[in-house]
Amino acid sequence: MREVTDMALTDPFKDPLGTIRKQPPSVFRRIARWWAVLGSLLVVLAGTMAIAHYGYGVPIYDENTGKVIDPKLAAALIIVLGLGGFLFAVAGTLILRASRTR
């Protein structure tokens, strides 16, 4: 007869933190690694957009109207993408550093 492990008996709806704590550490490291990678890619994308728009004069078009967007909106879009990617990369890096084995 198979023995049931304690992990299978934890109900995620009644005890969500207990379920999270029972996950193997490799799951958290994998999630944190992907956060760091995706955040870094977003920062690179925002930098590329900024260089293309401000350095080479490539306009950013509104998909609905087909017209060039306002320069303030373009700056806000680039800043939001870059800041969001930066925060994601920092969060992933901090989780990786915290979960490092001693």
Short mmCIF file of C-alpha atoms in Angstrom, two decimals:
data_model
loop_
_atom_site.label_atom_id
_atom_site.label_comp_id
_atom_site.label_asym_id
_atom_site.label_seq_id
_atom_site.Cartn_x
_atom_site.Cartn_y
_atom_site.Cartn_z
CA MET A 1 0.00 0.00 0.00
CA ARG A 2 1.33 3.46 -0.91
CA GLU A 3 2.08 5.89 1.85
CA VAL A 4 0.47 9.33 1.48
CA THR A 5 2.86 12.19 2.07
CA ASP A 6 2.05 15.21 4.22
CA MET A 7 2.19 17.48 1.15
CA ALA A 8 -0.85 15.79 -0.36
CA LEU A 9 -2.90 16.37 2.81
CA THR A 10 -2.51 20.16 2.85
CA ASP A 11 -5.58 21.93 1.52
CA PRO A 12 -4.47 25.07 -0.37
CA PHE A 13 -7.81 26.80 0.24
CA LYS A 14 -7.80 26.30 4.01
CA ASP A 15 -4.07 26.85 4.56
CA PRO A 16 -2.50 28.70 1.59
CA LEU A 17 0.69 29.64 3.44
CA GLY A 18 1.18 26.07 4.62
CA THR A 19 0.90 24.90 1.03
CA ILE A 20 3.44 27.46 -0.13
CA ARG A 21 5.87 26.50 2.64
CA LYS A 22 5.70 22.83 1.63
CA GLN A 23 6.86 23.53 -1.94
CA PRO A 24 10.42 22.48 -2.69
CA PRO A 25 12.90 25.39 -2.76
CA SER A 26 13.71 24.72 -6.41
CA VAL A 27 10.23 25.97 -7.39
CA PHE A 28 10.87 29.37 -5.80
CA ARG A 29 14.34 29.61 -7.33
CA ARG A 30 12.93 28.80 -10.78
CA ILE A 31 10.19 31.43 -10.44
CA ALA A 32 12.69 34.01 -9.18
CA ARG A 33 15.08 33.23 -12.04
CA TRP A 34 12.30 33.77 -14.60
CA TRP A 35 11.31 37.03 -12.89
CA ALA A 36 14.89 38.26 -13.17
CA VAL A 37 15.13 37.23 -16.82
CA LEU A 38 11.78 38.70 -17.85
CA GLY A 39 12.45 41.91 -15.94
CA SER A 40 15.81 42.29 -17.63
CA LEU A 41 14.21 41.73 -21.03
CA LEU A 42 11.63 44.42 -20.31
CA VAL A 43 14.38 46.86 -19.35
CA VAL A 44 16.21 46.06 -22.59
CA LEU A 45 12.97 46.50 -24.57
CA ALA A 46 12.29 49.89 -22.96
CA GLY A 47 15.88 50.99 -23.63
CA THR A 48 15.63 49.88 -27.25
CA MET A 49 12.35 51.75 -27.66
CA ALA A 50 13.86 54.88 -26.12
CA ILE A 51 16.94 54.73 -28.38
CA ALA A 52 14.82 54.10 -31.48
CA HIS A 53 12.31 56.84 -30.64
CA TYR A 54 14.59 59.57 -29.32
CA GLY A 55 17.88 58.66 -30.99
CA TYR A 56 16.76 57.66 -34.47
CA GLY A 57 13.40 59.44 -34.63
CA VAL A 58 11.25 56.34 -35.14
CA PRO A 59 7.67 57.35 -34.28
CA ILE A 60 5.40 55.28 -32.03
CA TYR A 61 1.93 54.91 -33.50
CA ASP A 62 -1.40 54.49 -31.73
CA GLU A 63 -2.86 51.16 -32.80
CA ASN A 64 -6.48 52.38 -32.72
CA THR A 65 -6.15 55.63 -34.66
CA GLY A 66 -2.98 55.01 -36.68
CA LYS A 67 -1.60 58.40 -35.70
CA VAL A 68 1.68 59.19 -33.94
CA ILE A 69 1.22 59.29 -30.17
CA ASP A 70 1.91 62.34 -28.02
CA PRO A 71 5.58 62.70 -26.90
CA LYS A 72 4.49 62.75 -23.24
CA LEU A 73 2.61 59.50 -23.73
CA ALA A 74 5.63 57.93 -25.44
CA ALA A 75 7.86 58.97 -22.53
CA ALA A 76 5.33 57.61 -20.00
CA LEU A 77 5.08 54.32 -21.89
CA ILE A 78 8.86 53.87 -21.98
CA ILE A 79 9.23 54.82 -18.31
CA VAL A 80 6.47 52.43 -17.18
CA LEU A 81 7.93 49.53 -19.17
CA GLY A 82 11.45 50.22 -17.94
CA LEU A 83 10.45 50.74 -14.30
CA GLY A 84 8.21 47.68 -14.27
CA GLY A 85 10.94 45.54 -15.76
CA PHE A 86 13.49 46.94 -13.33
CA LEU A 87 11.28 46.16 -10.32
CA PHE A 88 10.63 42.64 -11.61
CA ALA A 89 14.36 42.04 -12.12
CA VAL A 90 15.20 43.38 -8.67
CA ALA A 91 12.49 41.26 -7.01
CA GLY A 92 13.73 38.12 -8.77
CA THR A 93 17.33 38.87 -7.85
CA LEU A 94 16.46 39.52 -4.22
CA ILE A 95 14.48 36.27 -3.98
CA LEU A 96 17.40 34.39 -5.53
CA ARG A 97 19.83 35.93 -3.06
CA ALA A 98 17.53 35.19 -0.11
CA SER A 99 17.03 31.56 -1.12
CA ARG A 100 20.73 30.88 -1.62
CA THR A 101 21.92 27.95 0.45
CA ARG A 102 24.64 28.71 2.96
#
